[in-house]
Coordinates of N, CA and C in Angstrom, one line a residue:
Chain A
Q559 N 126.3 105.1 81.0 CA 124.8 105.1 81.0 C 124.3 103.9 81.8
V560 N 123.5 104.2 82.8 CA 123.0 103.1 83.7 C 121.7 102.5 83.1
T561 N 121.6 101.2 83.0 CA 120.4 100.6 82.5 C 120.2 99.3 83.4
L562 N 118.9 99.0 83.6 CA 118.5 97.7 84.2 C 117.4 97.1 83.4
R563 N 117.4 95.8 83.4 CA 116.3 95.1 82.6 C 116.0 93.8 83.4
E564 N 114.7 93.7 83.6 CA 114.1 92.5 84.3 C 113.8 91.5 83.3
S565 N 114.0 90.2 83.6 CA 113.6 89.1 82.7 C 113.1 88.0 83.5
G566 N 112.2 87.2 82.9 CA 111.6 86.1 83.6 C 110.3 85.7 82.9
P567 N 109.6 84.7 83.5 CA 108.4 84.2 82.8 C 107.3 85.2 83.0
A568 N 106.4 85.3 82.0 CA 105.3 86.2 82.1 C 104.1 85.6 82.8
L569 N 104.1 84.2 82.8 CA 103.0 83.5 83.4 C 103.6 82.3 84.2
V570 N 103.1 82.2 85.4 CA 103.5 81.1 86.3 C 102.2 80.5 86.9
K571 N 102.3 79.3 87.2 CA 101.1 78.6 87.8 C 101.2 78.7 89.4
P572 N 100.0 78.7 90.0 CA 100.0 78.7 91.5 C 100.8 77.6 92.0
T573 N 101.5 77.9 93.1 CA 102.5 77.0 93.9 C 103.8 76.9 93.2
Q574 N 104.0 77.4 92.0 CA 105.3 77.3 91.3 C 106.3 78.4 91.9
T575 N 107.5 78.2 91.6 CA 108.6 79.2 92.0 C 108.9 80.1 90.9
L576 N 108.9 81.4 91.2 CA 109.2 82.4 90.2 C 110.7 82.8 90.3
T577 N 111.4 82.8 89.2 CA 112.8 83.3 89.2 C 112.9 84.5 88.2
L578 N 113.3 85.6 88.8 CA 113.5 86.8 88.0 C 114.9 87.2 88.0
T579 N 115.4 87.7 86.8 CA 116.8 88.2 86.7 C 116.8 89.6 86.4
C580 N 117.7 90.4 87.1 CA 117.9 91.8 86.8 C 119.3 91.9 86.2
T581 N 119.4 92.3 84.9 CA 120.7 92.4 84.2 C 120.9 93.9 84.1
F582 N 122.1 94.4 84.6 CA 122.3 95.8 84.6 C 123.6 96.1 84.0
S583 N 123.8 97.4 83.6 CA 125.0 97.9 83.1 C 125.2 99.4 83.5
G584 N 126.4 99.8 83.5 CA 126.7 101.2 83.8 C 127.2 101.4 85.3
F585 N 127.1 100.4 86.1 CA 127.6 100.4 87.4 C 128.0 99.0 87.9
S586 N 128.7 98.9 89.0 CA 129.2 97.7 89.5 C 128.7 97.5 90.9
L587 N 128.2 96.2 91.2 CA 127.8 95.9 92.5 C 128.9 95.6 93.5
S588 N 130.1 95.8 93.0 CA 131.3 95.7 93.9 C 131.7 97.1 94.5
T589 N 131.0 98.1 94.0 CA 131.3 99.5 94.5 C 130.6 99.7 95.8
S590 N 131.4 100.2 96.8 CA 130.9 100.5 98.1 C 129.6 101.4 98.1
G591 N 128.6 101.0 98.8 CA 127.4 101.8 98.8 C 126.4 101.4 97.7
M592 N 126.7 100.6 96.8 CA 125.8 100.2 95.7 C 125.0 99.0 96.0
C593 N 123.7 99.1 95.7 CA 122.8 98.0 96.0 C 121.8 97.8 94.8
V594 N 121.1 96.7 94.8 CA 120.0 96.5 93.8 C 118.8 96.1 94.6
S595 N 117.7 96.7 94.4 CA 116.4 96.4 95.0 C 115.4 95.8 94.1
W596 N 114.5 95.1 94.6 CA 113.3 94.6 93.9 C 112.1 95.2 94.5
I597 N 111.2 95.6 93.6 CA 109.9 96.3 94.0 C 108.8 95.7 93.1
R598 N 107.6 95.5 93.6 CA 106.6 95.1 92.7 C 105.3 96.0 92.8
Q599 N 104.4 95.9 91.9 CA 103.2 96.7 91.9 C 102.1 95.9 91.3
P600 N 101.2 95.4 92.1 CA 100.0 94.8 91.5 C 99.2 95.8 90.6
P601 N 98.5 95.3 89.7 CA 97.7 96.2 88.8 C 96.8 97.2 89.6
G602 N 97.0 98.5 89.3 CA 96.2 99.5 90.0 C 96.5 99.7 91.4
K603 N 97.5 99.1 91.9 CA 97.8 99.3 93.4 C 99.2 99.9 93.6
A604 N 99.5 100.1 94.9 CA 100.7 100.8 95.2 C 102.0 100.0 95.1
L605 N 103.1 100.6 95.1 CA 104.4 100.0 95.1 C 104.7 99.2 96.4
E606 N 105.3 98.1 96.3 CA 105.6 97.2 97.4 C 107.1 96.8 97.3
W607 N 107.9 97.2 98.3 CA 109.3 96.8 98.3 C 109.4 95.3 98.7
L608 N 110.3 94.6 98.0 CA 110.5 93.2 98.2 C 111.8 92.8 98.9
A609 N 112.9 93.2 98.3 CA 114.2 92.8 98.8 C 115.3 93.7 98.3
R610 N 116.5 93.6 98.9 CA 117.6 94.4 98.5 C 118.9 93.6 98.8
I611 N 119.8 93.7 97.9 CA 121.2 93.1 98.1 C 122.2 94.2 98.0
D612 N 123.1 94.2 98.9 CA 124.1 95.3 98.9 C 125.5 94.8 98.4
W613 N 126.4 95.8 98.1 CA 127.7 95.5 97.5 C 128.5 94.5 98.4
D614 N 128.2 94.5 99.7 CA 129.0 93.6 100.6 C 128.2 92.3 100.8
D615 N 127.2 92.0 100.0 CA 126.4 90.8 100.1 C 125.4 90.8 101.2
D616 N 125.2 91.9 101.9 CA 124.1 91.9 102.9 C 122.8 91.9 102.2
K617 N 121.8 91.2 102.8 CA 120.5 91.0 102.1 C 119.4 91.4 103.1
Y618 N 118.4 92.0 102.5 CA 117.3 92.5 103.3 C 116.0 92.1 102.6
Y619 N 115.0 91.6 103.4 CA 113.7 91.1 102.8 C 112.5 91.8 103.5
S620 N 111.5 91.9 102.7 CA 110.2 92.3 103.2 C 109.8 91.3 104.3
T621 N 109.3 91.9 105.4 CA 109.0 91.0 106.6 C 107.9 90.1 106.2
T622 N 106.9 90.6 105.4 CA 105.7 89.7 105.1 C 106.0 88.7 104.1
L623 N 107.1 88.8 103.3 CA 107.4 87.8 102.3 C 108.7 87.1 102.5
K624 N 109.3 87.4 103.7 CA 110.7 86.9 103.9 C 110.9 85.4 103.7
T625 N 109.9 84.6 104.1 CA 110.0 83.2 104.0 C 110.0 82.6 102.6
R626 N 109.5 83.5 101.7 CA 109.3 83.0 100.3 C 110.4 83.6 99.3
L627 N 111.2 84.6 99.8 CA 112.1 85.3 98.9 C 113.6 84.9 99.1
T628 N 114.3 84.9 98.0 CA 115.8 84.7 98.1 C 116.3 85.7 97.0
I629 N 117.3 86.5 97.4 CA 118.0 87.4 96.5 C 119.5 87.0 96.5
S630 N 120.0 87.1 95.3 CA 121.5 86.8 95.2 C 122.0 87.6 94.0
K631 N 123.4 87.7 94.0 CA 124.0 88.5 92.9 C 125.1 87.7 92.3
D632 N 125.4 88.0 91.0 CA 126.5 87.5 90.3 C 127.3 88.7 89.8
T633 N 128.2 89.2 90.6 CA 128.9 90.5 90.3 C 129.6 90.5 89.0
P634 N 130.3 89.5 88.6 CA 131.0 89.6 87.3 C 130.0 89.6 86.1
K635 N 128.8 89.0 86.3 CA 127.8 89.0 85.2 C 126.9 90.2 85.3
N636 N 127.1 91.0 86.3 CA 126.2 92.2 86.5 C 124.7 91.8 86.5
Q637 N 124.4 90.8 87.4 CA 123.1 90.3 87.5 C 122.7 90.1 89.0
V638 N 121.4 90.3 89.2 CA 120.8 90.0 90.5 C 119.6 89.1 90.3
V639 N 119.5 88.1 91.0 CA 118.4 87.1 90.8 C 117.5 87.1 92.1
L640 N 116.2 87.2 91.8 CA 115.2 87.1 92.9 C 114.3 85.8 92.7
T641 N 114.2 85.0 93.7 CA 113.3 83.9 93.6 C 112.2 84.0 94.6
M642 N 111.0 83.7 94.2 CA 109.8 83.7 95.1 C 109.1 82.4 95.0
T643 N 109.0 81.7 96.1 CA 108.4 80.4 96.1 C 106.9 80.5 96.3
N644 N 106.2 79.4 96.0 CA 104.8 79.2 96.3 C 103.9 80.4 95.8
M645 N 104.1 80.6 94.5 CA 103.4 81.8 93.9 C 101.8 81.6 94.0
D646 N 101.2 82.7 94.1 CA 99.7 82.8 94.3 C 99.2 83.8 93.4
P647 N 97.9 83.7 93.0 CA 97.4 84.8 92.1 C 97.5 86.2 92.7
A648 N 97.6 86.3 94.0 CA 97.8 87.6 94.6 C 99.2 88.2 94.3
D649 N 100.1 87.4 93.8 CA 101.4 87.8 93.5 C 101.5 88.4 92.1
T650 N 100.4 88.4 91.4 CA 100.3 89.0 90.0 C 100.7 90.5 90.1
A651 N 101.7 90.9 89.4 CA 102.2 92.3 89.5 C 103.2 92.5 88.5
T652 N 103.6 93.8 88.3 CA 104.8 94.2 87.6 C 105.9 94.2 88.6
Y653 N 107.0 93.5 88.2 CA 108.2 93.5 89.1 C 109.3 94.3 88.5
Y654 N 109.8 95.2 89.4 CA 110.9 96.1 89.0 C 112.1 95.8 89.8
C655 N 113.3 96.0 89.1 CA 114.5 96.1 89.8 C 115.1 97.5 89.7
A656 N 115.8 97.9 90.7 CA 116.3 99.3 90.7 C 117.7 99.4 91.3
R657 N 118.5 100.3 90.8 CA 119.8 100.6 91.4 C 119.5 101.4 92.7
T658 N 120.1 101.1 93.8 CA 119.9 101.8 95.0 C 121.2 102.2 95.6
H659 N 121.3 103.4 96.1 CA 122.4 103.9 96.8 C 122.1 103.8 98.3
R660 N 122.9 103.1 99.0 CA 122.7 103.0 100.5 C 123.0 104.3 101.2
V661 N 122.0 104.7 102.0 CA 122.2 105.9 102.9 C 121.7 105.5 104.3
R662 N 122.6 105.5 105.3 CA 122.4 104.9 106.6 C 121.9 103.5 106.4
N663 N 120.7 103.1 106.9 CA 120.2 101.7 106.6 C 119.4 101.6 105.4
G664 N 118.9 102.8 104.9 CA 118.0 102.8 103.7 C 118.8 103.2 102.5
G665 N 118.2 104.0 101.7 CA 118.8 104.4 100.5 C 117.7 104.9 99.5
H666 N 118.2 105.3 98.3 CA 117.3 105.8 97.3 C 117.6 105.1 96.0
S667 N 116.6 104.9 95.2 CA 116.7 104.2 93.9 C 116.6 105.1 92.8
D668 N 117.7 105.4 92.1 CA 117.8 106.4 91.1 C 117.6 105.9 89.7
Y669 N 117.8 104.6 89.5 CA 117.5 104.1 88.1 C 116.7 102.8 88.3
W670 N 115.6 102.7 87.5 CA 114.7 101.6 87.5 C 114.7 100.9 86.2
G671 N 114.4 99.6 86.2 CA 114.1 98.9 85.0 C 112.7 99.2 84.5
Q672 N 112.3 98.8 83.3 CA 111.0 99.1 82.8 C 109.9 98.2 83.4
G673 N 110.4 97.1 84.1 CA 109.4 96.3 84.8 C 109.0 95.1 83.9
T674 N 108.6 94.0 84.6 CA 108.1 92.9 83.9 C 106.8 92.4 84.6
L675 N 105.8 92.2 83.8 CA 104.5 91.8 84.3 C 104.5 90.3 84.5
V676 N 104.2 89.8 85.7 CA 104.1 88.4 86.0 C 102.7 88.1 86.4
T677 N 102.1 87.2 85.7 CA 100.7 86.8 86.0 C 100.7 85.4 86.6
V678 N 100.0 85.2 87.7 CA 99.9 83.9 88.3 C 98.5 83.4 88.1
S679 N 98.5 82.3 87.3 CA 97.2 81.7 86.9 C 97.4 80.3 86.5
S680 N 96.4 79.5 86.8 CA 96.4 78.1 86.3 C 95.9 77.9 84.9
Chain B
Q341 N 100.0 95.9 103.8 CA 99.6 97.3 104.1 C 100.8 98.1 104.4
S342 N 100.7 99.4 103.9 CA 101.8 100.3 104.1 C 101.8 101.0 105.5
V343 N 103.0 101.3 106.0 CA 103.1 102.0 107.2 C 103.3 103.5 107.0
L344 N 103.4 103.9 105.8 CA 103.4 105.3 105.4 C 102.1 105.7 104.8
T345 N 101.4 106.7 105.4 CA 100.1 107.1 104.9 C 100.1 108.3 104.1
Q346 N 99.5 108.3 102.9 CA 99.4 109.5 102.1 C 97.9 109.7 101.7
P347 N 97.5 110.9 101.4 CA 96.1 111.1 100.9 C 96.0 110.4 99.5
P348 N 94.9 109.8 99.2 CA 94.7 109.1 98.0 C 94.8 110.0 96.8
S349 N 94.4 111.2 96.9 CA 94.4 112.1 95.8 C 94.7 113.6 96.1
A350 N 95.1 114.3 95.2 CA 95.3 115.8 95.3 C 95.1 116.3 93.9
S351 N 94.7 117.6 93.8 CA 94.5 118.2 92.5 C 94.7 119.7 92.6
G352 N 94.8 120.3 91.4 CA 95.0 121.7 91.3 C 94.9 122.1 89.9
T353 N 94.8 123.4 89.7 CA 94.8 123.9 88.3 C 96.2 124.3 87.9
P354 N 96.5 124.4 86.7 CA 97.9 124.8 86.3 C 98.3 126.1 86.9
G355 N 99.6 126.0 87.5 CA 100.1 127.2 88.2 C 99.9 127.2 89.7
Q356 N 99.0 126.3 90.1 CA 98.8 126.3 91.6 C 99.8 125.5 92.3
W357 N 99.8 125.7 93.7 CA 100.7 125.0 94.6 C 99.9 123.8 95.2
V358 N 100.6 122.6 95.1 CA 100.0 121.4 95.6 C 100.9 120.8 96.6
T359 N 100.4 120.3 97.7 CA 101.3 119.6 98.7 C 100.7 118.2 99.0
I360 N 101.6 117.3 99.2 CA 101.2 115.9 99.5 C 101.9 115.5 100.8
S361 N 101.1 115.0 101.7 CA 101.7 114.6 103.0 C 102.0 113.1 103.1
C362 N 102.9 112.8 104.0 CA 103.3 111.4 104.2 C 103.5 111.2 105.7
S363 N 102.7 110.4 106.3 CA 102.7 110.3 107.7 C 103.3 108.9 108.1
G364 N 104.3 108.9 109.0 CA 105.0 107.7 109.4 C 105.1 107.6 110.9
S365 N 106.2 107.1 111.3 CA 106.4 106.9 112.8 C 107.9 107.0 113.1
G366 N 108.2 106.9 114.3 CA 109.6 107.1 114.8 C 110.6 106.0 114.2
S367 N 110.1 104.9 113.8 CA 111.0 103.9 113.2 C 111.3 104.0 111.8
N368 N 110.6 104.9 111.1 CA 110.8 105.1 109.7 C 111.2 106.6 109.4
I369 N 110.2 107.4 109.1 CA 110.4 108.8 108.8 C 111.2 109.5 110.0
G370 N 110.8 109.2 111.2 CA 111.4 109.8 112.4 C 112.9 109.6 112.5
S371 N 113.4 108.5 111.9 CA 114.8 108.2 112.1 C 115.6 108.0 110.8
E372 N 114.9 108.0 109.7 CA 115.6 107.7 108.4 C 115.3 108.8 107.4
K373 N 116.0 108.7 106.3 CA 115.8 109.7 105.2 C 114.5 109.3 104.4
V374 N 113.9 110.3 103.9 CA 112.7 110.2 103.1 C 113.0 110.4 101.6
N375 N 112.4 109.6 100.8 CA 112.5 109.8 99.3 C 111.1 109.9 98.7
W376 N 111.0 110.5 97.6 CA 109.8 110.6 96.8 C 110.0 110.1 95.4
Y377 N 109.0 109.4 94.9 CA 109.0 108.9 93.6 C 107.8 109.3 92.8
Q378 N 108.0 109.6 91.5 CA 106.9 110.0 90.6 C 106.7 108.8 89.7
Q379 N 105.5 108.5 89.4 CA 105.2 107.4 88.5 C 104.1 108.0 87.5
L380 N 104.6 108.3 86.3 CA 103.7 108.7 85.2 C 102.9 107.5 84.7
P381 N 101.7 107.8 84.2 CA 100.8 106.6 83.8 C 101.5 105.7 82.8
G382 N 101.5 104.4 83.2 CA 102.1 103.3 82.4 C 103.6 103.2 82.4
K383 N 104.2 104.0 83.3 CA 105.7 104.0 83.3 C 106.2 103.5 84.6
A384 N 107.5 103.2 84.6 CA 108.2 102.9 85.9 C 108.4 104.1 86.7
P385 N 108.5 104.0 88.0 CA 108.7 105.1 88.9 C 110.1 105.7 88.6
T386 N 110.2 107.0 88.9 CA 111.4 107.7 88.9 C 111.7 108.5 90.2
L387 N 112.9 108.6 90.5 CA 113.3 109.3 91.8 C 113.1 110.8 91.6
L388 N 112.3 111.4 92.5 CA 111.9 112.8 92.5 C 112.7 113.6 93.5
I389 N 112.7 113.1 94.7 CA 113.4 113.8 95.9 C 114.1 112.7 96.7
Y390 N 115.3 112.9 97.1 CA 116.0 111.9 97.9 C 116.6 112.6 99.1
I391 N 116.9 111.9 100.2 CA 117.4 112.4 101.4 C 116.6 113.6 101.9
N392 N 115.4 113.5 101.9 CA 114.4 114.4 102.5 C 114.1 115.6 101.5
D393 N 115.2 116.2 101.0 CA 114.9 117.5 100.3 C 115.9 117.7 99.1
Q394 N 116.5 116.6 98.7 CA 117.5 116.8 97.5 C 116.8 116.4 96.2
R395 N 117.1 117.2 95.2 CA 116.6 116.9 93.9 C 117.6 116.3 93.0
P396 N 117.3 115.2 92.3 CA 118.3 114.6 91.4 C 118.5 115.6 90.2
S397 N 119.6 115.5 89.5 CA 119.8 116.3 88.3 C 118.6 116.1 87.3
G398 N 118.1 117.2 86.8 CA 117.0 117.1 85.8 C 115.6 117.2 86.4
V399 N 115.5 117.2 87.7 CA 114.2 117.4 88.3 C 113.9 118.9 88.5
P400 N 112.8 119.4 88.0 CA 112.6 120.8 88.1 C 112.5 121.3 89.5
D401 N 112.9 122.6 89.7 CA 113.0 123.1 91.1 C 111.6 123.5 91.6
R402 N 110.5 123.2 90.8 CA 109.2 123.4 91.4 C 108.8 122.3 92.3
F403 N 109.6 121.2 92.3 CA 109.4 120.1 93.2 C 110.3 120.3 94.5
S404 N 109.7 120.2 95.7 CA 110.5 120.3 96.9 C 110.0 119.4 97.9
G405 N 111.0 118.9 98.8 CA 110.6 118.0 99.8 C 111.0 118.5 101.2
S406 N 110.3 118.1 102.2 CA 110.6 118.5 103.6 C 110.2 117.4 104.5
K407 N 110.8 117.5 105.7 CA 110.5 116.5 106.7 C 110.5 117.2 108.1
F408 N 109.5 116.8 108.9 CA 109.4 117.3 110.3 C 108.9 116.2 111.2
G409 N 109.8 115.8 112.1 CA 109.4 114.7 113.0 C 109.1 113.4 112.3
T410 N 107.9 112.9 112.4 CA 107.5 111.7 111.7 C 106.7 111.9 110.5
S411 N 106.7 113.1 109.9 CA 105.9 113.3 108.7 C 106.8 114.0 107.7
A412 N 106.5 113.8 106.4 CA 107.2 114.5 105.3 C 106.2 115.0 104.4
S413 N 106.6 116.0 103.5 CA 105.8 116.6 102.5 C 106.5 116.8 101.2
L414 N 105.7 116.6 100.2 CA 106.2 117.0 98.8 C 105.4 118.2 98.3
A415 N 106.0 119.2 97.9 CA 105.3 120.3 97.3 C 105.6 120.5 95.9
I416 N 104.6 120.8 95.1 CA 104.7 121.1 93.7 C 104.2 122.6 93.5
S417 N 105.1 123.5 93.2 CA 104.7 124.8 93.0 C 104.6 125.1 91.5
G418 N 103.6 125.8 91.1 CA 103.5 126.0 89.6 C 103.1 124.7 88.9
L419 N 102.0 124.1 89.4 CA 101.6 122.8 88.8 C 101.5 122.9 87.3
Q420 N 102.0 121.8 86.6 CA 101.9 121.7 85.2 C 101.2 120.4 84.8
S421 N 100.7 120.4 83.6 CA 99.9 119.3 83.1 C 100.7 118.0 83.1
E422 N 102.0 118.1 82.9 CA 102.9 116.9 82.9 C 103.2 116.4 84.3
D423 N 102.7 117.1 85.3 CA 102.9 116.6 86.7 C 101.8 115.6 87.1
E424 N 100.8 115.4 86.2 CA 99.7 114.5 86.5 C 100.3 113.1 86.6
A425 N 100.3 112.5 87.8 CA 101.0 111.2 88.0 C 100.7 110.7 89.4
D426 N 101.2 109.5 89.7 CA 101.1 109.0 91.1 C 102.4 109.3 91.8
Y427 N 102.3 109.7 93.1 CA 103.5 110.1 93.9 C 103.6 109.2 95.1
Y428 N 104.8 108.7 95.4 CA 105.0 107.8 96.5 C 106.1 108.3 97.4
C429 N 105.9 108.4 98.7 CA 107.0 108.6 99.6 C 107.5 107.2 100.0
A430 N 108.7 107.2 100.5 CA 109.4 105.9 100.9 C 110.5 106.2 101.9
A431 N 110.7 105.2 102.8 CA 111.8 105.3 103.8 C 112.1 104.0 104.3
W432 N 113.3 103.9 104.9 CA 113.7 102.6 105.6 C 113.0 102.6 106.9
D433 N 112.6 101.4 107.3 CA 112.0 101.2 108.6 C 112.9 100.4 109.5
D434 N 113.4 101.0 110.6 CA 114.3 100.3 111.4 C 113.7 99.1 112.2
S435 N 112.5 99.2 112.5 CA 111.8 98.1 113.2 C 111.6 96.9 112.2
L436 N 111.1 97.2 111.0 CA 110.9 96.1 110.0 C 112.2 95.7 109.4
K437 N 113.3 96.5 109.5 CA 114.5 96.2 108.8 C 114.2 96.0 107.3
G438 N 113.4 96.9 106.8 CA 113.1 96.9 105.4 C 112.6 98.3 104.9
Y439 N 112.5 98.4 103.6 CA 112.1 99.7 103.0 C 110.5 99.7 102.9
V440 N 109.9 100.8 103.1 CA 108.5 100.9 103.0 C 108.1 102.1 102.1
F441 N 107.1 101.8 101.3 CA 106.5 102.8 100.4 C 105.2 103.3 101.0
G442 N 104.9 104.6 100.7 CA 103.6 105.1 101.1 C 102.5 104.5 100.3
T443 N 101.3 104.9 100.6 CA 100.1 104.4 100.0 C 99.9 105.0 98.6
G444 N 100.6 106.1 98.3 CA 100.5 106.7 97.0 C 99.4 107.8 96.9
T445 N 99.7 108.8 96.2 CA 98.8 109.9 95.9 C 98.7 110.2 94.4
K446 N 97.5 110.2 93.9 CA 97.3 110.5 92.5 C 97.0 112.0 92.4
V447 N 97.9 112.7 91.6 CA 97.7 114.1 91.4 C 97.1 114.3 90.1
T448 N 96.0 115.1 90.1 CA 95.2 115.4 88.9 C 95.4 116.9 88.6
V449 N 95.6 117.3 87.4 CA 95.7 118.7 87.0 C 94.4 119.0 86.3
L450 N 93.6 119.9 87.0 CA 92.3 120.2 86.5 C 92.3 121.1 85.3

């Protein structure tokens, strides 16, 4: 059974760095073609893709947020960590991690975590 | 801002056929596979269609996907009340070297 769970602070102050952890089970990030993606959704708005890390440690980032994001994995621990620097109230959103199968350059996310709401406020 | 454009809303009565369009460009839909996600109110998204027209196990066959050129469509035949949700198309963008989601379409069952 595949499960993913996001964890991290519910509230961060402007300019702080956000660190989110995705802990998963039921699959391994050492399997060829397996990836984990991060996606966010501001309240009442559309989904926004943030980053992806692949089984071979290739990393991809949103062009608009690239300078602020870092994604990494700890394969034995079944965890993927996303850090976002210089947080702003506009970054208030529910953050999801999702298992992604790589297809060509892209892929599809077949299992998602329940999401964690991060509010940026002083 | 998204590079994949969807109509903000669509609606139909139970049993009707509803289609949702997703317009992109040669660097995304035109050259990569399209996926569709369903997001029920207050829930995380779920995969509805992958690789343009494939349904994951458990997805009813009233949902179908298609792609033509730089556009894609999701069709719901025999609309049901439980289909009331937000729907997003998505694809890799070769120019951005990243994944892009559509603007989202809210489907209402009248």
